C-alpha positions as MATLAB code, in Angstrom:
seq = 'XXXXXXXXXXXXXXXXXXXXXXXXXXXXXXXXXXXXXXXXXXXXXXXXXXXXXXXXXXXXXXXXXXXXXXXXXXXXXXXXXXXXXXXXXXXXXXXXXXXXXXXXXXXXXXXXXXXXXXXXXXXXXXXXXXXXXXXXXXXXXXXXXXXXXXXXXXXXXXXXXXXXXXXXXXXXXXXXXXXXXXXXXXXXXXXXXXXXXXXXXXXXXXXXXXXXXXXXXXXXXXXXXXXXXXXXXXXXXXXXXXXXXXXXXXXXXXXXXXXXXXXXXXXXXXXXXXXXXXXXXXXXXXXXXXXXXXXXXXXXXXXXXXXXXXXXXXXXXXXXXXXXXXXXXXXXXXXXXXXXXXXXXXXXXXXXXXXXXXXXXXXXXXXXXXXXXXXXXXXXXXXXXXXXXXXXXXXXXXXXXXXXXXXXXXXXXXXXXX';
ca = [
       0.000    0.000    0.000;
       1.471    3.335   -1.116;
       1.000    6.582    0.771;
       0.494    9.482   -1.656;
       0.688   13.184   -0.924;
      -2.024   15.049   -2.847;
      -1.207   18.737   -3.200;
      -4.387   20.674   -4.015;
      -7.060   19.466   -6.464;
      -9.767   20.604   -8.786;
     -13.177   20.714   -7.104;
     -15.039   19.212  -10.068;
     -15.396   15.578  -11.093;
     -11.712   14.741  -10.725;
     -11.810   15.711   -7.057;
     -14.005   12.634   -6.575;
     -12.519   10.394   -9.255;
      -8.922   10.683   -8.062;
      -9.598    9.883   -4.365;
     -11.731    6.946   -5.531;
      -8.904    5.745   -7.762;
      -6.382    5.979   -4.933;
      -8.537    3.892   -2.627;
      -9.520    1.350   -5.303;
      -5.825    0.926   -6.135;
      -5.264   -0.088   -2.530;
      -3.445    3.098   -1.572;
      -4.017    5.920    0.895;
      -3.372    9.643    0.705;
      -2.680   12.780    2.686;
      -4.290   15.966    1.357;
      -2.357   19.247    1.518;
      -3.956   22.614    0.735;
      -3.481   26.307    1.356;
      -7.227   26.916    1.757;
      -9.405   24.159    3.145;
     -12.511   26.344    2.820;
     -12.098   26.297   -0.971;
     -13.117   22.636   -0.838;
     -15.670   22.954    1.958;
     -17.486   25.615   -0.075;
     -17.625   23.331   -3.107;
     -19.624   20.671   -1.224;
     -21.713   22.535    1.376;
     -24.170   19.696    2.090;
     -21.775   16.765    2.528;
     -18.090   16.131    3.266;
     -15.921   16.566    0.213;
     -14.234   13.294   -0.931;
     -10.854   14.955   -0.508;
     -11.550   15.243    3.205;
     -11.607   11.441    3.429;
      -7.819   11.637    3.316;
      -5.857    9.957    6.083;
      -4.428   13.362    6.996;
      -5.515   16.863    5.986;
      -2.727   19.428    6.220;
      -2.681   23.158    5.522;
       0.269   25.270    4.450;
       1.030   27.835    1.758;
       1.220   25.857   -1.490;
       1.951   28.875   -3.699;
       5.366   29.524   -2.106;
       7.361   26.666   -3.622;
      10.619   27.064   -1.633;
       8.688   27.193    1.645;
       6.497   24.298    0.518;
       9.532   22.156   -0.277;
      10.928   22.734    3.204;
       7.571   21.999    4.816;
       7.017   18.794    2.838;
      10.512   17.538    3.639;
       9.758   17.873    7.359;
       6.352   16.177    7.009;
       7.896   13.426    4.873;
      10.256   12.570    7.724;
       7.201   11.742    9.827;
       4.542   10.457    7.409;
       6.770    8.904    4.710;
       5.259    9.430    1.277;
       5.671    7.080   -1.683;
       4.480    9.533   -4.311;
       3.064   13.010   -4.952;
      -0.025   13.776   -7.053;
      -2.562   16.461   -8.013;
      -5.373   16.890  -10.513;
      -5.112   20.702  -10.571;
      -3.155   22.157  -13.481;
      -1.963   25.088  -11.400;
       0.024   22.719   -9.144;
       1.249   20.019  -11.542;
       4.727   21.519  -11.890;
       4.857   22.059   -8.130;
       3.995   18.396   -7.566;
       6.757   17.333   -9.955;
       9.215   19.585   -8.137;
       8.222   18.167   -4.751;
       8.530   14.600   -6.062;
      11.970   15.407   -7.423;
      13.094   16.910   -4.109;
      11.912   13.832   -2.191;
      13.352   11.404   -4.751;
       9.912   10.025   -5.623;
       8.520    8.892   -9.016;
       7.092   11.270  -11.604;
       7.842   13.401  -14.652;
      10.399   16.193  -14.535;
       9.165   19.560  -13.322;
      10.591   21.297  -16.384;
       8.738   18.968  -18.757;
       5.474   19.454  -16.882;
       5.870   23.236  -16.960;
       6.583   23.132  -20.707;
       3.320   21.237  -21.161;
       1.209   23.308  -18.792;
       2.363   26.718  -20.063;
       0.905   27.209  -23.531;
       3.649   29.638  -24.545;
       6.366   27.123  -23.652;
       4.440   24.347  -25.414;
       4.191   26.390  -28.592;
       7.887   27.349  -28.616;
       9.109   23.840  -27.769;
       6.917   21.881  -30.169;
       7.405   24.349  -33.030;
      11.179   23.989  -32.652;
      10.747   20.213  -32.792;
       8.705   20.390  -36.006;
       5.365   19.339  -34.498;
       2.632   20.844  -36.697;
       0.691   23.651  -35.042;
      -0.999   26.945  -35.885;
       0.932   30.075  -36.793;
       1.307   31.980  -33.541;
       2.820   34.948  -31.738;
       3.653   35.630  -28.096;
       3.281   39.193  -26.798;
       2.865   41.168  -23.580;
       2.002   44.828  -24.177;
      -0.785   46.219  -26.341;
       1.311   47.745  -29.176;
       3.159   44.449  -29.693;
      -0.116   42.509  -29.550;
      -1.820   44.743  -32.132;
       1.175   44.516  -34.465;
       1.483   40.732  -34.110;
      -2.216   40.315  -34.848;
      -1.952   42.434  -37.975;
       1.049   40.422  -39.122;
      -0.688   37.070  -38.512;
      -3.956   38.265  -40.013;
      -7.517   37.989  -38.695;
      -9.438   35.961  -37.600;
      -7.354   34.911  -34.616;
      -7.688   33.101  -31.317;
      -6.533   34.942  -28.185;
      -5.407   32.795  -25.241;
      -3.908   33.255  -21.801;
      -0.926   30.931  -21.433;
      -1.682   29.711  -17.901;
      -5.438   29.353  -17.409;
      -7.706   26.324  -17.805;
     -11.247   25.308  -18.783;
     -11.242   27.644  -21.783;
     -11.187   30.744  -19.580;
     -10.580   33.940  -21.602;
     -10.025   31.961  -24.826;
     -11.886   33.680  -27.630;
     -12.012   34.258  -31.359;
     -11.382   37.815  -32.542;
     -12.034   39.120  -36.053;
     -10.758   42.685  -35.810;
      -8.634   44.987  -33.674;
     -11.613   46.208  -31.652;
     -12.390   42.666  -30.479;
      -8.684   42.043  -29.903;
      -8.430   45.108  -27.658;
     -11.426   43.920  -25.651;
      -9.852   40.489  -25.184;
      -6.490   42.007  -24.243;
      -8.083   44.275  -21.627;
     -10.001   41.338  -20.134;
      -6.732   39.461  -19.644;
      -5.083   42.534  -18.142;
      -7.945   42.742  -15.646;
      -7.370   39.139  -14.516;
      -3.830   39.210  -13.077;
      -4.339   36.503  -10.422;
      -5.917   33.070  -10.929;
      -8.556   31.441   -8.715;
      -5.853   29.937   -6.490;
      -4.199   33.241   -5.671;
      -1.268   32.788   -8.058;
       0.057   35.700  -10.109;
      -0.559   35.022  -13.768;
       2.035   35.071  -16.523;
       1.256   38.268  -18.533;
       2.141   36.694  -21.895;
      -0.647   36.654  -24.493;
      -0.810   33.872  -27.073;
      -2.210   34.734  -30.519;
      -2.950   31.879  -32.909;
      -4.400   31.596  -36.377;
      -7.989   30.337  -36.281;
      -7.949   26.677  -37.269;
     -10.963   25.094  -38.958;
     -11.851   21.437  -38.529;
     -12.958   18.891  -35.929;
     -11.058   18.815  -32.642;
     -10.123   15.605  -30.850;
      -8.058   14.648  -27.844;
      -5.601   11.782  -27.623;
      -5.511   10.007  -24.258;
      -2.069    8.541  -23.579;
       0.077    6.986  -20.882;
       3.851    7.397  -21.104;
       5.935    4.942  -19.091;
       9.722    4.621  -19.148;
       9.979    6.622  -22.371;
       7.264    4.772  -24.300;
       3.896    6.410  -25.015;
       0.873    4.100  -25.080;
      -2.266    5.371  -26.815;
      -5.454    4.505  -24.929;
      -7.736    6.105  -27.496;
      -9.030    9.259  -29.172;
     -11.966   11.337  -27.905;
     -13.992   13.786  -29.956;
     -15.190   17.202  -28.855;
     -18.082   19.497  -29.686;
     -17.786   23.247  -29.141;
     -20.382   25.957  -28.536;
     -20.711   29.633  -27.710;
     -18.776   31.382  -30.468;
     -16.677   33.547  -30.087;
     -15.920   31.434  -27.017;
     -14.678   27.855  -27.125;
     -16.902   26.077  -24.616;
     -16.775   22.276  -24.693;
     -20.389   21.155  -24.998;
     -19.741   17.417  -25.215;
     -17.403   14.506  -25.865;
     -17.626   10.973  -27.220;
     -15.189    8.088  -26.815;
     -13.985    6.672  -29.080;
     -14.114    9.396  -31.706;
     -15.749    8.390  -34.981;
     -12.722    8.914  -37.241;
     -11.240    7.428  -40.367;
      -8.077    5.390  -39.881;
      -6.087    8.178  -41.528;
      -7.449   10.917  -39.250;
      -6.939    8.804  -36.164;
      -3.342    8.071  -37.141;
      -2.706   11.761  -37.843;
      -4.027   12.792  -34.431;
      -2.083   10.073  -32.620;
       1.183   10.810  -34.431;
       0.880   14.522  -33.604;
       0.144   13.868  -29.937;
       2.981   11.393  -29.507;
       5.428   13.751  -31.237;
       4.362   16.597  -28.940;
       4.783   14.486  -25.803;
       8.240   13.446  -26.945;
       9.230   17.034  -27.783;
       8.141   18.248  -24.344;
      10.065   15.476  -22.613;
       7.073   14.128  -20.704;
       7.482   10.709  -19.115;
       5.819    8.590  -16.443;
       2.502   10.384  -16.682;
      -0.949   10.382  -18.229;
      -1.569   13.043  -20.881;
      -4.573   14.557  -22.622;
      -3.449   16.124  -25.915;
      -5.786   18.190  -28.087;
      -5.394   18.182  -31.863;
      -7.304   19.972  -34.625;
      -7.853   18.016  -37.835;
      -7.692   20.677  -40.553;
      -7.824   20.419  -44.331;
      -4.055   21.001  -44.297;
      -3.387   18.216  -41.804;
      -3.326   17.823  -38.023;
      -2.392   20.788  -35.830;
      -1.440   20.609  -32.164;
      -3.669   22.645  -29.823;
      -2.284   21.821  -26.370;
      -0.854   19.096  -24.144;
      -2.220   18.537  -20.640;
       0.134   16.433  -18.461;
      -2.649   14.776  -16.441;
      -5.836   12.776  -17.055;
      -8.547   14.486  -19.090;
     -11.210   16.503  -17.325;
     -14.903   16.827  -18.145;
     -15.330   13.159  -17.174;
     -13.621   11.963  -20.351;
     -11.810    9.420  -18.165;
     -15.206    7.961  -17.245;
     -16.085    7.610  -20.927;
     -12.792    5.784  -21.480;
     -13.382    3.517  -18.477;
     -16.891    2.552  -19.532;
     -15.721    1.578  -23.032;
     -12.284    0.028  -22.383;
     -12.235   -0.788  -18.684;
      -9.070    1.324  -18.317;
      -9.373    3.772  -15.402;
      -6.961    6.608  -16.187;
      -7.170    8.210  -12.712;
      -6.072    4.818  -11.332;
      -3.263    4.690  -13.882;
      -2.236    8.215  -12.830;
      -2.209    7.033   -9.211;
      -0.117    3.971  -10.012;
       2.455    6.028  -11.900;
       2.725    8.442   -8.967;
       3.429    5.434   -6.746;
       6.116    4.165   -9.125;
       4.067    1.211  -10.351;
       3.657   -0.125  -13.898;
      -0.036    0.081  -14.814;
      -1.903   -2.594  -16.753;
      -3.087   -0.853  -19.942;
      -4.845   -3.807  -21.546;
      -8.428   -3.033  -22.565;
     -11.177   -5.454  -21.594;
     -14.595   -6.179  -23.033;
     -17.265   -4.013  -21.380;
     -20.183   -4.468  -23.759;
     -20.085   -0.731  -24.461;
     -18.967    0.453  -27.886;
     -19.252    4.199  -27.288;
     -19.858    6.559  -24.386;
     -20.668   10.255  -24.516;
     -21.212   13.190  -22.214;
     -23.245   16.261  -23.129;
     -23.290   19.447  -21.043;
     -26.205   21.736  -20.330;
     -25.138   25.333  -20.952;
     -27.056   28.315  -19.591;
     -28.929   30.216  -22.305;
     -27.983   33.403  -20.447;
     -26.901   34.717  -17.068;
     -29.460   34.733  -14.271;
     -30.828   32.843  -11.277;
     -32.083   29.375  -12.151;
     -35.649   28.699  -10.986;
     -35.605   25.089  -12.153;
     -34.696   22.714  -14.971;
     -37.566   20.932  -16.713;
     -37.181   17.390  -18.015;
     -35.282   16.021  -15.005;
     -37.844   13.273  -14.355;
     -37.101   11.641  -17.704;
     -33.385   11.258  -16.902;
     -33.829    8.655  -14.176;
     -36.268    6.692  -16.329;
     -33.980    6.625  -19.382;
     -32.001    3.329  -19.481;
     -29.376    4.890  -21.763;
     -28.417    7.459  -19.130;
     -25.721    6.120  -16.795;
     -24.921    9.358  -14.958;
     -26.329   12.857  -14.701;
     -26.177   15.915  -12.472;
     -27.867   19.318  -12.659;
     -27.568   22.560  -10.715;
     -30.374   23.161   -8.207;
     -32.889   25.969   -8.166;
     -31.301   29.139   -6.858;
     -28.022   28.601   -8.708;
     -26.735   31.831  -10.219;
     -25.708   31.088  -13.800;
     -23.135   33.171  -15.588;
     -22.769   33.783  -19.285;
     -21.633   30.595  -21.094;
     -18.072   31.722  -21.830;
     -16.015   28.800  -20.470;
     -16.261   25.225  -19.217;
     -16.937   26.658  -15.763;
     -20.407   27.716  -16.959;
     -22.097   24.305  -17.035;
     -25.499   23.795  -15.441;
     -25.038   20.041  -15.536;
     -24.303   17.003  -17.657;
     -25.771   13.784  -18.965;
     -23.658   10.679  -19.695;
     -24.852    7.954  -22.041;
     -23.415    4.596  -23.081;
     -24.317    2.726  -26.235;
     -23.763   -0.744  -27.755;
     -23.144    1.027  -31.063;
     -21.257    4.161  -32.132;
     -24.226    6.491  -31.564;
     -23.653    7.600  -27.963;
     -23.076   11.245  -28.968;
     -26.443   11.542  -30.754;
     -28.193    9.905  -27.820;
     -26.576   12.188  -25.229;
     -27.300   15.346  -27.217;
     -30.914   14.274  -27.690;
     -31.355   13.794  -23.943;
     -29.809   17.170  -23.070;
     -31.915   18.763  -25.794;
     -34.971   17.669  -23.794;
     -33.946   19.784  -20.806;
     -35.172   23.345  -20.413;
     -33.857   26.026  -18.059;
     -36.289   28.298  -16.256;
     -35.122   31.559  -14.691;
     -36.448   33.339  -11.617;
     -38.580   36.313  -12.576;
     -36.686   39.572  -12.213;
     -33.601   37.904  -10.725;
     -30.425   38.721  -12.595;
];
């Protein structure tokens, strides 16, 4: 039985999936956070799964030198076998802690190259991995000039945020200035960390987007499968659903896989799970980004229901220095899909109609919806969801089934409440 140190976490699905995976793998964990109330607030009516840890410790996790000293002292007492997190903002920190303690895991530099979109772009472009034309800027004059040189339409991205936050399409300088000012007004992320001020400009790519789910062990990358993605909310890039496996031709699948594996190799990632996004354009595959951790948005649950491979468990095993079993098994499910309910607009939710049909639908294997009284924001990122529906299918039609079920839901707003 391994004892893992979990440093911070997302508060969404992975905050339940990863603790479950640790326990089902026969391991135990200590949870370390700078702000316990961040997790208590996320589950006000029941204990958060993270609080089922063997120990819950608090210290400043944003001060890496101080954190390293603290963890070394705690390690002398509790003896950890590995370090782990699901939260992107702490993945490089986790790798640095593991390195300091001599525990398994990828290198901190490789993880940072993957997490930081500016470093990913520079590193993979130098290695010849196909990607969009791009520019990296900081001040407004340089940003306006770079955009004019690249040509509109463009995609504007922060280099160190997640869930599609502040990622938007711009078609002229007026929209670009608005996007630039919005990033300037967001200098600190939700975990109290100062943001990198670099702005990433990319040419707008056209074509379906997929993600390649991989596990890299001892220098060899194993492909678990390819997931598709649907987007909504233009000019925003909100993920409205996913299906595993993606319905692709052999050529498109190979193109996506080859691009993802090349990117992982260029970044130097090893001994980790990765979720790599690729756009399949008319001119060939183009790398979008590499995430050095299991996929979010419950994609790992889609993978598990189809293949039997539990990527959070694999992530746990790698953190503990174990070799995971990546052999797929027969599950009777050919495809699985998740579809998200997006708010039509901002406002206070009075209720969601159509809920009764979800429990009676045999195709639906999981669902969750926000309660009445929830204050919905504008649907500008993956943080905007009002809920989800997950469907499995004995054929390749899970996406259509999931979208049909979500299409039967209707959001009602409280009168006069904005």
